[in-house]
JSON list of C-alpha atoms in Angstrom, two decimals:
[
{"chain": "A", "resi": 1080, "resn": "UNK", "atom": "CA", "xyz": [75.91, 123.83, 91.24]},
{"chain": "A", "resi": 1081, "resn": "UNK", "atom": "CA", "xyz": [73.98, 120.61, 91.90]},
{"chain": "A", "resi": 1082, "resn": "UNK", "atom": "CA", "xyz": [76.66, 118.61, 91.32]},
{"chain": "A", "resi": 1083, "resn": "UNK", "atom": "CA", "xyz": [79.31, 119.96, 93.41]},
{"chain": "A", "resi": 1084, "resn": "UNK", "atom": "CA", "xyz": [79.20, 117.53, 96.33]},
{"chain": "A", "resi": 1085, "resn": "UNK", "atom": "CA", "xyz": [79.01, 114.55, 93.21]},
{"chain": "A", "resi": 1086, "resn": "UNK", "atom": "CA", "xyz": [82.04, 115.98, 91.73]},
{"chain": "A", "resi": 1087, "resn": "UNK", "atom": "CA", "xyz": [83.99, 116.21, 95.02]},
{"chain": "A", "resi": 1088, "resn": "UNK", "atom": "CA", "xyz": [83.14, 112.95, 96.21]},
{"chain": "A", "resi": 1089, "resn": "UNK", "atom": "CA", "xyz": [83.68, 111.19, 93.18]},
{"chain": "A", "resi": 1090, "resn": "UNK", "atom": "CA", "xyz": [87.24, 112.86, 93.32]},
{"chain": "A", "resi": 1091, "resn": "UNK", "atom": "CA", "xyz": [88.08, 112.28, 96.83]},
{"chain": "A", "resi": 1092, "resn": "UNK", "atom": "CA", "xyz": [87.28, 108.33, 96.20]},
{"chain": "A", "resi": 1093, "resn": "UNK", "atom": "CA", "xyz": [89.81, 107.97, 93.86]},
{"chain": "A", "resi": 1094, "resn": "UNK", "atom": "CA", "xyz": [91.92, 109.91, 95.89]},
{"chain": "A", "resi": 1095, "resn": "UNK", "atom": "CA", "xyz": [91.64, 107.35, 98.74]},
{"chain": "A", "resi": 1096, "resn": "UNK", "atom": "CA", "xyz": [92.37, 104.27, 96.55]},
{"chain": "A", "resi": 1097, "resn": "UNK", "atom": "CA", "xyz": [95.55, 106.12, 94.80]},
{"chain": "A", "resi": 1098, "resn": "UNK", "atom": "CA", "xyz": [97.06, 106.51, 98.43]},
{"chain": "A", "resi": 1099, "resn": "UNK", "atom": "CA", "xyz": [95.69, 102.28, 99.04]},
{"chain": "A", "resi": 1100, "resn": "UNK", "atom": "CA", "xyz": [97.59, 101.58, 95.49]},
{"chain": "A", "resi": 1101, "resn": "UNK", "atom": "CA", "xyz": [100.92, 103.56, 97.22]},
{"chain": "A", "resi": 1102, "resn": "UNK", "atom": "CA", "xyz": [100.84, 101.92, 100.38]},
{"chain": "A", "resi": 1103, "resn": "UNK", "atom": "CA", "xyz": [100.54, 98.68, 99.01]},
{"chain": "A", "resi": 1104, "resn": "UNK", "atom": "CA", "xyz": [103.55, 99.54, 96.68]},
{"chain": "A", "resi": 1105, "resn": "UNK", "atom": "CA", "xyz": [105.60, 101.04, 99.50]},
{"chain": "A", "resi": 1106, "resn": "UNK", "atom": "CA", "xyz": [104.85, 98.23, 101.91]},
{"chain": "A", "resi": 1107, "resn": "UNK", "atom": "CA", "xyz": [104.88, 95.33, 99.15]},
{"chain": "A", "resi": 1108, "resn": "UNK", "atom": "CA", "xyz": [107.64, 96.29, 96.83]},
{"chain": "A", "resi": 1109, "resn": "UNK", "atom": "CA", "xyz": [109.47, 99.08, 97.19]},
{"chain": "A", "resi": 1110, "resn": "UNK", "atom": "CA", "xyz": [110.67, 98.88, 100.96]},
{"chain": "A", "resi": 1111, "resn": "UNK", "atom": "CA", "xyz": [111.24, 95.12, 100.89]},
{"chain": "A", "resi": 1112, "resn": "UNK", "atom": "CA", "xyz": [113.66, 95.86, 97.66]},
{"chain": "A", "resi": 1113, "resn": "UNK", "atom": "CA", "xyz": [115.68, 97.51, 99.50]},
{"chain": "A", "resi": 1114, "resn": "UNK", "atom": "CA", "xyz": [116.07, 95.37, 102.80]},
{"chain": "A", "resi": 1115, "resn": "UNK", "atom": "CA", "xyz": [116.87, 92.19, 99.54]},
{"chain": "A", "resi": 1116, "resn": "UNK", "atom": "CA", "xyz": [120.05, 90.60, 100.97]},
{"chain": "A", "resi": 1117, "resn": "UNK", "atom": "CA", "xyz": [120.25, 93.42, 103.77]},
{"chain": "A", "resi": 1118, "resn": "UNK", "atom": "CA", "xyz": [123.64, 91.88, 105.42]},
{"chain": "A", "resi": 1119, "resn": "UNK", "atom": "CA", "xyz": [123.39, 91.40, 109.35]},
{"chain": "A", "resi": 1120, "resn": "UNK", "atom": "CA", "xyz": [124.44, 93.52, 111.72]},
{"chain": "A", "resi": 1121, "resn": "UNK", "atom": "CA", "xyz": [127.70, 91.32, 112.36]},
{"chain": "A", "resi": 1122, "resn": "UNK", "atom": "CA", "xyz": [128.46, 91.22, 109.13]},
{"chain": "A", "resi": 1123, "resn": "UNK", "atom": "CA", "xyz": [131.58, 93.62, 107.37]},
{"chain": "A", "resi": 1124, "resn": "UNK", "atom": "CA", "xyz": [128.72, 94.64, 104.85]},
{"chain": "A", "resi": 1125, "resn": "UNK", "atom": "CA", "xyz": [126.56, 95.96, 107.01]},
{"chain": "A", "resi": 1126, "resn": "UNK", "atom": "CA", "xyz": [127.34, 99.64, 107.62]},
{"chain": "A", "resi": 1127, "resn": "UNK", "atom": "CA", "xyz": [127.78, 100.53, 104.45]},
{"chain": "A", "resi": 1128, "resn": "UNK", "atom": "CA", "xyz": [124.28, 98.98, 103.39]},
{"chain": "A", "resi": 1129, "resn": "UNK", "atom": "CA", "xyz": [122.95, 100.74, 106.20]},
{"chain": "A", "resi": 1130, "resn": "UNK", "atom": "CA", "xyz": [124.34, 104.25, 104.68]},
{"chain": "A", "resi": 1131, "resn": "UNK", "atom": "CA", "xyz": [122.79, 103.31, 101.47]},
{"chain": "A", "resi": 1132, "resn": "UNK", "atom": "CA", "xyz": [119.18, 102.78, 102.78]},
{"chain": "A", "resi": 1133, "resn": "UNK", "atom": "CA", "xyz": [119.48, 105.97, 104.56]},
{"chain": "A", "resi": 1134, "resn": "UNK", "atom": "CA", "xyz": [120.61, 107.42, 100.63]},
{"chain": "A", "resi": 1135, "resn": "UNK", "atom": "CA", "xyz": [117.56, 105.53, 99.22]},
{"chain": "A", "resi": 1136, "resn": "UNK", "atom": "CA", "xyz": [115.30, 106.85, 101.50]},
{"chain": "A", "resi": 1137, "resn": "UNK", "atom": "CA", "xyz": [114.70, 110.36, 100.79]},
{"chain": "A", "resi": 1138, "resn": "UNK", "atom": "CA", "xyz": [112.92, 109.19, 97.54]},
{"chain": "A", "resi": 1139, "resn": "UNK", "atom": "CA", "xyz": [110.28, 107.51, 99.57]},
{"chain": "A", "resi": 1140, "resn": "UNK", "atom": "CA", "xyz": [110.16, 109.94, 102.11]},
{"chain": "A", "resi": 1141, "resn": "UNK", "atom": "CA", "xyz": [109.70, 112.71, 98.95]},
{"chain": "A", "resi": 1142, "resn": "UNK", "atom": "CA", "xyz": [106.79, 111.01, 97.75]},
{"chain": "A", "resi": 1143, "resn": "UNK", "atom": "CA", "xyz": [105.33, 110.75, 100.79]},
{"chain": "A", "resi": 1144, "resn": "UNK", "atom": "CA", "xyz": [105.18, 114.81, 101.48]},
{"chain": "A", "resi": 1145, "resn": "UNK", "atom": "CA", "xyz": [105.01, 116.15, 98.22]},
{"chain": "A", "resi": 1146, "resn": "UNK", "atom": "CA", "xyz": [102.20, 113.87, 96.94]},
{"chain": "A", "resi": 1147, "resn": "UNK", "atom": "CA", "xyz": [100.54, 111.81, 98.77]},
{"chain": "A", "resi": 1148, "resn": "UNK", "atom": "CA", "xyz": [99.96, 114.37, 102.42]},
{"chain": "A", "resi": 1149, "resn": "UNK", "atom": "CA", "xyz": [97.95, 117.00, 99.88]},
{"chain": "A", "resi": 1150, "resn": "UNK", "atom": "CA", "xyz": [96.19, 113.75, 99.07]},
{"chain": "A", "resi": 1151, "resn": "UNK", "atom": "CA", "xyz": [95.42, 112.78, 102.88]},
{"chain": "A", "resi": 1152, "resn": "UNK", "atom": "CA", "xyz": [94.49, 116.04, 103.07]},
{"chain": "A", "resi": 1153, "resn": "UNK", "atom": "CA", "xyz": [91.93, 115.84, 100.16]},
{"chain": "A", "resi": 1154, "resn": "UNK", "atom": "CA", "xyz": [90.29, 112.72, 101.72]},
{"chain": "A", "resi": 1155, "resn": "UNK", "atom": "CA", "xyz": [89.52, 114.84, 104.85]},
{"chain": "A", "resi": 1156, "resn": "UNK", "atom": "CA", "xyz": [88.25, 118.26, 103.39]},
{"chain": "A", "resi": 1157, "resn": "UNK", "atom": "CA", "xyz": [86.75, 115.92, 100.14]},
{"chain": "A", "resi": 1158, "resn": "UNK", "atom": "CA", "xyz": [84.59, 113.94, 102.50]},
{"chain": "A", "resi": 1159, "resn": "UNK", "atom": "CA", "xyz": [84.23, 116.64, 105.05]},
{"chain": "A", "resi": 1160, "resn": "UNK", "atom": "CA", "xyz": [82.39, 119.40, 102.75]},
{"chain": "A", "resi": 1161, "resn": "UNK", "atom": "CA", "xyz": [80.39, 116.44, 101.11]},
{"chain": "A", "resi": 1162, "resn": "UNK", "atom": "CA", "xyz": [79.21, 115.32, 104.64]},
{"chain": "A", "resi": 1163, "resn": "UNK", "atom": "CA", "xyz": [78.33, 118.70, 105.28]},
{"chain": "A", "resi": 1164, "resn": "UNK", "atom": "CA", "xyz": [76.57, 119.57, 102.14]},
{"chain": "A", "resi": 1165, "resn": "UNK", "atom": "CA", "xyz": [74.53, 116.51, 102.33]},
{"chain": "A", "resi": 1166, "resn": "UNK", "atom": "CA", "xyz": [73.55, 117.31, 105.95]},
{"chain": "A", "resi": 1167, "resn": "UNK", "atom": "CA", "xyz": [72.61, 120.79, 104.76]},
{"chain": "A", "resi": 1168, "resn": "UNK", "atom": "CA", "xyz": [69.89, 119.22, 102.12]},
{"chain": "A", "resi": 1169, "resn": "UNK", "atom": "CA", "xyz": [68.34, 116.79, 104.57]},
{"chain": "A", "resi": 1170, "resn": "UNK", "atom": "CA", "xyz": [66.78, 113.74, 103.32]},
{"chain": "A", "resi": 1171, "resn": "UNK", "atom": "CA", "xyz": [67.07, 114.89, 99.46]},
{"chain": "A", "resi": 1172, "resn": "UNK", "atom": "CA", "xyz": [70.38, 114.61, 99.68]},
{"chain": "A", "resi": 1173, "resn": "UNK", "atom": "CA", "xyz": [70.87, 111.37, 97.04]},
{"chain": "A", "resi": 1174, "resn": "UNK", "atom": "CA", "xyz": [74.56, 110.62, 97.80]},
{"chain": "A", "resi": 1175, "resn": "UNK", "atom": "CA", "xyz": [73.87, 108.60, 100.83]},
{"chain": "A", "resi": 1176, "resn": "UNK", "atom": "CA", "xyz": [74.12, 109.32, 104.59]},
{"chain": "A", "resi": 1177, "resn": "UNK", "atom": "CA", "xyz": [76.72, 112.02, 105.67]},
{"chain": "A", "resi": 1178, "resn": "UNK", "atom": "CA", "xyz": [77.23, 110.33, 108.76]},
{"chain": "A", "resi": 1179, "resn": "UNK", "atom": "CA", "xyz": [79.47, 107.94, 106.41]},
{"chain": "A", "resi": 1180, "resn": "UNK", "atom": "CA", "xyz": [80.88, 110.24, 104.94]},
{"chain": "A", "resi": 1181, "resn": "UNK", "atom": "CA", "xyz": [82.35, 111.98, 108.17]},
{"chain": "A", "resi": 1182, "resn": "UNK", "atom": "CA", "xyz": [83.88, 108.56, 108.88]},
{"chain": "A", "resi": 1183, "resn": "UNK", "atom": "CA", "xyz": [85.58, 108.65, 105.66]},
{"chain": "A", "resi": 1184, "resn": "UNK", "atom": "CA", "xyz": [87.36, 112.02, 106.43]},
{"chain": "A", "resi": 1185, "resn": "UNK", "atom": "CA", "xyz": [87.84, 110.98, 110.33]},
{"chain": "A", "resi": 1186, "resn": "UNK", "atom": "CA", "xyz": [90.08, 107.64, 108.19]},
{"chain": "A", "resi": 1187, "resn": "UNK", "atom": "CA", "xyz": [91.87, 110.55, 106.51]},
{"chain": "A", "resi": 1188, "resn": "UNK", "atom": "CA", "xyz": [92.67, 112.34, 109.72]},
{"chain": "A", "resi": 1189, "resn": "UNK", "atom": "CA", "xyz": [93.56, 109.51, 111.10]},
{"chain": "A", "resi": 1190, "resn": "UNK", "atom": "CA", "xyz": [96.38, 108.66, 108.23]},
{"chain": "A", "resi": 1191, "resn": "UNK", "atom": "CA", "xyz": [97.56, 112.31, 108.36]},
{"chain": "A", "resi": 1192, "resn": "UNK", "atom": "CA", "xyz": [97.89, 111.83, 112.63]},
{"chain": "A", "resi": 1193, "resn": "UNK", "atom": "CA", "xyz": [99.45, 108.36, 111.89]},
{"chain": "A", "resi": 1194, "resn": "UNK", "atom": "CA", "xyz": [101.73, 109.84, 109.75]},
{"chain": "A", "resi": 1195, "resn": "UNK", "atom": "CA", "xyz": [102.75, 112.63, 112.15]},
{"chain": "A", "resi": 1196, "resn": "UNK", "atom": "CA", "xyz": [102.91, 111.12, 114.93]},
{"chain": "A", "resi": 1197, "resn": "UNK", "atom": "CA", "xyz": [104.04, 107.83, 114.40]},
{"chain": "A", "resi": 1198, "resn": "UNK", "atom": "CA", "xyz": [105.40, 107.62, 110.64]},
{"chain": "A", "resi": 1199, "resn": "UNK", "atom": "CA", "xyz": [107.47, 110.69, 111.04]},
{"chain": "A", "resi": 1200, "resn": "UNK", "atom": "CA", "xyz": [110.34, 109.46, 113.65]},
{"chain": "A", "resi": 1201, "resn": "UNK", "atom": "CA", "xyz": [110.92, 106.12, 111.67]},
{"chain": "A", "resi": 1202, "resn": "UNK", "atom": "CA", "xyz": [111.21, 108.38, 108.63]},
{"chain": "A", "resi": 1203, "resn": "UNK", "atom": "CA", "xyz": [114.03, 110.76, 110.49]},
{"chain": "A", "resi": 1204, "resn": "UNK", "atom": "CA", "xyz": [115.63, 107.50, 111.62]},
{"chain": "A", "resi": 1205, "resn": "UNK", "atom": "CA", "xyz": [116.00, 106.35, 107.94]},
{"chain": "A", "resi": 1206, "resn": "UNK", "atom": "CA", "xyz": [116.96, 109.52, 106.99]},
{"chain": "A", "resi": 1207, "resn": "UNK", "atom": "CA", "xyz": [120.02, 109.74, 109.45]},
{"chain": "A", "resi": 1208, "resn": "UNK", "atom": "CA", "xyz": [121.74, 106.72, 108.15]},
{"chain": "A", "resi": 1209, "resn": "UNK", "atom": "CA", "xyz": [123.03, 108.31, 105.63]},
{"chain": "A", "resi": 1210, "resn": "UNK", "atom": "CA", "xyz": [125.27, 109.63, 107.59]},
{"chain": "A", "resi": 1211, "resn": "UNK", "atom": "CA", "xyz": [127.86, 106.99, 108.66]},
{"chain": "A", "resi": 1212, "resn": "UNK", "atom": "CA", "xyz": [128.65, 108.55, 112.16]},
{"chain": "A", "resi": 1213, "resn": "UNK", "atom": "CA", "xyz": [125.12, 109.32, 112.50]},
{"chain": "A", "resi": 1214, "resn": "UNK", "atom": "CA", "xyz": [122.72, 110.06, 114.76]},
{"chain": "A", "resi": 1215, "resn": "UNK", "atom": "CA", "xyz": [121.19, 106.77, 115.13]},
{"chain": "A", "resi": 1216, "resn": "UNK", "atom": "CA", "xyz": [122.52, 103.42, 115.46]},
{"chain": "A", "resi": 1217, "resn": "UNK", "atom": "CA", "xyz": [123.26, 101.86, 112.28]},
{"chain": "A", "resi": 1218, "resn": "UNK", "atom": "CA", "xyz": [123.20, 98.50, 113.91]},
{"chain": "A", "resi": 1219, "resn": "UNK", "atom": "CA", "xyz": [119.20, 98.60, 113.64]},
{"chain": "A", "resi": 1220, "resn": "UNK", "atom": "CA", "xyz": [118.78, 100.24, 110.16]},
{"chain": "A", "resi": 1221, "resn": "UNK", "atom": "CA", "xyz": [116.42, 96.97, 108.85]},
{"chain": "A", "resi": 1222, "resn": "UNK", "atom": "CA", "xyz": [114.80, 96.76, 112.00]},
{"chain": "A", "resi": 1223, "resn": "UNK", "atom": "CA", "xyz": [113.55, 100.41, 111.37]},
{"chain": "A", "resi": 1224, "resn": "UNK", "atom": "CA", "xyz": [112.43, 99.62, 107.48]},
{"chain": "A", "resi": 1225, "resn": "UNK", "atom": "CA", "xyz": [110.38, 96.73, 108.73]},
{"chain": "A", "resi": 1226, "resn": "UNK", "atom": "CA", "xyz": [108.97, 99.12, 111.82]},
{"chain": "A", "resi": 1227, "resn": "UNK", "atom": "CA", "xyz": [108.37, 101.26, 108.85]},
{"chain": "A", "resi": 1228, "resn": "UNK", "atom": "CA", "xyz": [106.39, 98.50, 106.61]},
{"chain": "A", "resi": 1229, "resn": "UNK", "atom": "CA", "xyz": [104.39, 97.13, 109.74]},
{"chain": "A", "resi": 1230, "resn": "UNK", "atom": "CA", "xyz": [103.35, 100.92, 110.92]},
{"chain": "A", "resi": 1231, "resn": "UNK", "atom": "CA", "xyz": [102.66, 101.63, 107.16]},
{"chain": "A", "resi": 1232, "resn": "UNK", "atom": "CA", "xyz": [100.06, 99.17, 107.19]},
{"chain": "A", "resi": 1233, "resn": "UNK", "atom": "CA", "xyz": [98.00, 102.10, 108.63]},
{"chain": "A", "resi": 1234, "resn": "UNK", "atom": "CA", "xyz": [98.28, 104.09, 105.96]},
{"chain": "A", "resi": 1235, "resn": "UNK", "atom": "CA", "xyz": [96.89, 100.99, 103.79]},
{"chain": "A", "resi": 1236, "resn": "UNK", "atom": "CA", "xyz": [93.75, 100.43, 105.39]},
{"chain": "A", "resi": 1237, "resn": "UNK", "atom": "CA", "xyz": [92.50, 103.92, 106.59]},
{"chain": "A", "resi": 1238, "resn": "UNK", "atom": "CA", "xyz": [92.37, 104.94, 102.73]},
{"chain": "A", "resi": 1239, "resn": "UNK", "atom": "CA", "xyz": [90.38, 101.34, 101.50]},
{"chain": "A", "resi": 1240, "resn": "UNK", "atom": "CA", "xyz": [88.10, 101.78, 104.43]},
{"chain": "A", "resi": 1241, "resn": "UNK", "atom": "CA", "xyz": [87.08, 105.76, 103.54]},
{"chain": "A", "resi": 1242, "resn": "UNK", "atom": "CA", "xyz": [87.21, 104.87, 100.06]},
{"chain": "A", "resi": 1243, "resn": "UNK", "atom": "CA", "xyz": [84.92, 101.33, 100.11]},
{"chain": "A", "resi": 1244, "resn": "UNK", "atom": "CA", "xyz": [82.71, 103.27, 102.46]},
{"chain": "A", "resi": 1245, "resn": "UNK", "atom": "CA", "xyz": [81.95, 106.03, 100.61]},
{"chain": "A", "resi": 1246, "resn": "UNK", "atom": "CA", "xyz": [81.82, 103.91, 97.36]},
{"chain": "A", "resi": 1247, "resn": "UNK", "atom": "CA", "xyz": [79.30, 102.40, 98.69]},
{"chain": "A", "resi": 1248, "resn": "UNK", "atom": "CA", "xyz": [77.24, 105.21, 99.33]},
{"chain": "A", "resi": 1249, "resn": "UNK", "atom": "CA", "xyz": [76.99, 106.65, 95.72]},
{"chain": "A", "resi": 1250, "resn": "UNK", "atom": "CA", "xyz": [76.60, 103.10, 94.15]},
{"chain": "A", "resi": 1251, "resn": "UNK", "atom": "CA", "xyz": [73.56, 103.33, 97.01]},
{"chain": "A", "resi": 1252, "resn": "UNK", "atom": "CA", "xyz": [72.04, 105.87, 94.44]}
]
């Protein structure tokens, strides 16, 4: 039973750099494909572009909640029971200082609040346009998939932070 917190921690690392490797694919490649020769808003093009971003979206937005928020939520109850078990054993504890580790779950909290708060209404936004007398004006649909990219950037460092610290308390070892 040693090994538990080992096992978790090792676990909830990877965890953190799978949801880096996402963010950096959402924000890199995936979201600017789709804004590629996004026409102006002046342009005849331009609404029905709009109503297909707002058809591509829900793929993104599916990934998002059925994947990578039970990951989110890994980093923060990964790196929470490890901080705890290692304060439990005191000194002997050999992964490191749990201090760090509550940092690490506190960047995972952090992403899931982001995400909530902040993430959520661009995300509804999207959403909407694919409805061509929508709820939201059409007029800004790139300006909300760049919000989208620059508020996403976020989600791309919280992860490489809790990750790279807590990496760098087992390789302490």
């Amino acid at each position: 039973m040693a090994a538990v917190p080992e096992v978790v921690v090792g676990t909830t690392i990877a965890c953190s750099f799978i949801l880096f490797g996402n963010a950096i694919t959402q924000s890199f490649m995936g979201v600017p494909a789709l804004l590629v020769d996004f026409p102006p808003p002046s342009s005849p093009g331009h609404s029905e572009r709009a109503v297909l971003l707002g058809k591509q979206w829900p793929t993104f937005w599916r990934v998002g909640n059925v994947f990578f928020r039970p990951i989110s939520m890994l980093g923060i109850f990964g790196y929470g029971y490890t901080a705890w078990a290692l304060s439990s054993r005191g000194a002997s504890g050999g992964l490191g200082d749990w201090r760090v580790y509550m940092i690490s779950a506190m960047c995972h909290l952090i992403t899931v609040i982001h995400s909530a708060v902040n993430m959520q209404p661009i995300n509804e936004k999207l959403d909407a346009l694919s409805e061509p007398k929508g709820r939201v004006d059409s007029e800004l649909a790139e300006s909300y998939a760049r919000k989208w990219i620059k508020f996403n950037t976020v989600r791309l460092i919280t992860p490489v932070v809790a990750g790279a610290l807590a990496l760098t308390q087992v390789l302490r070892r």
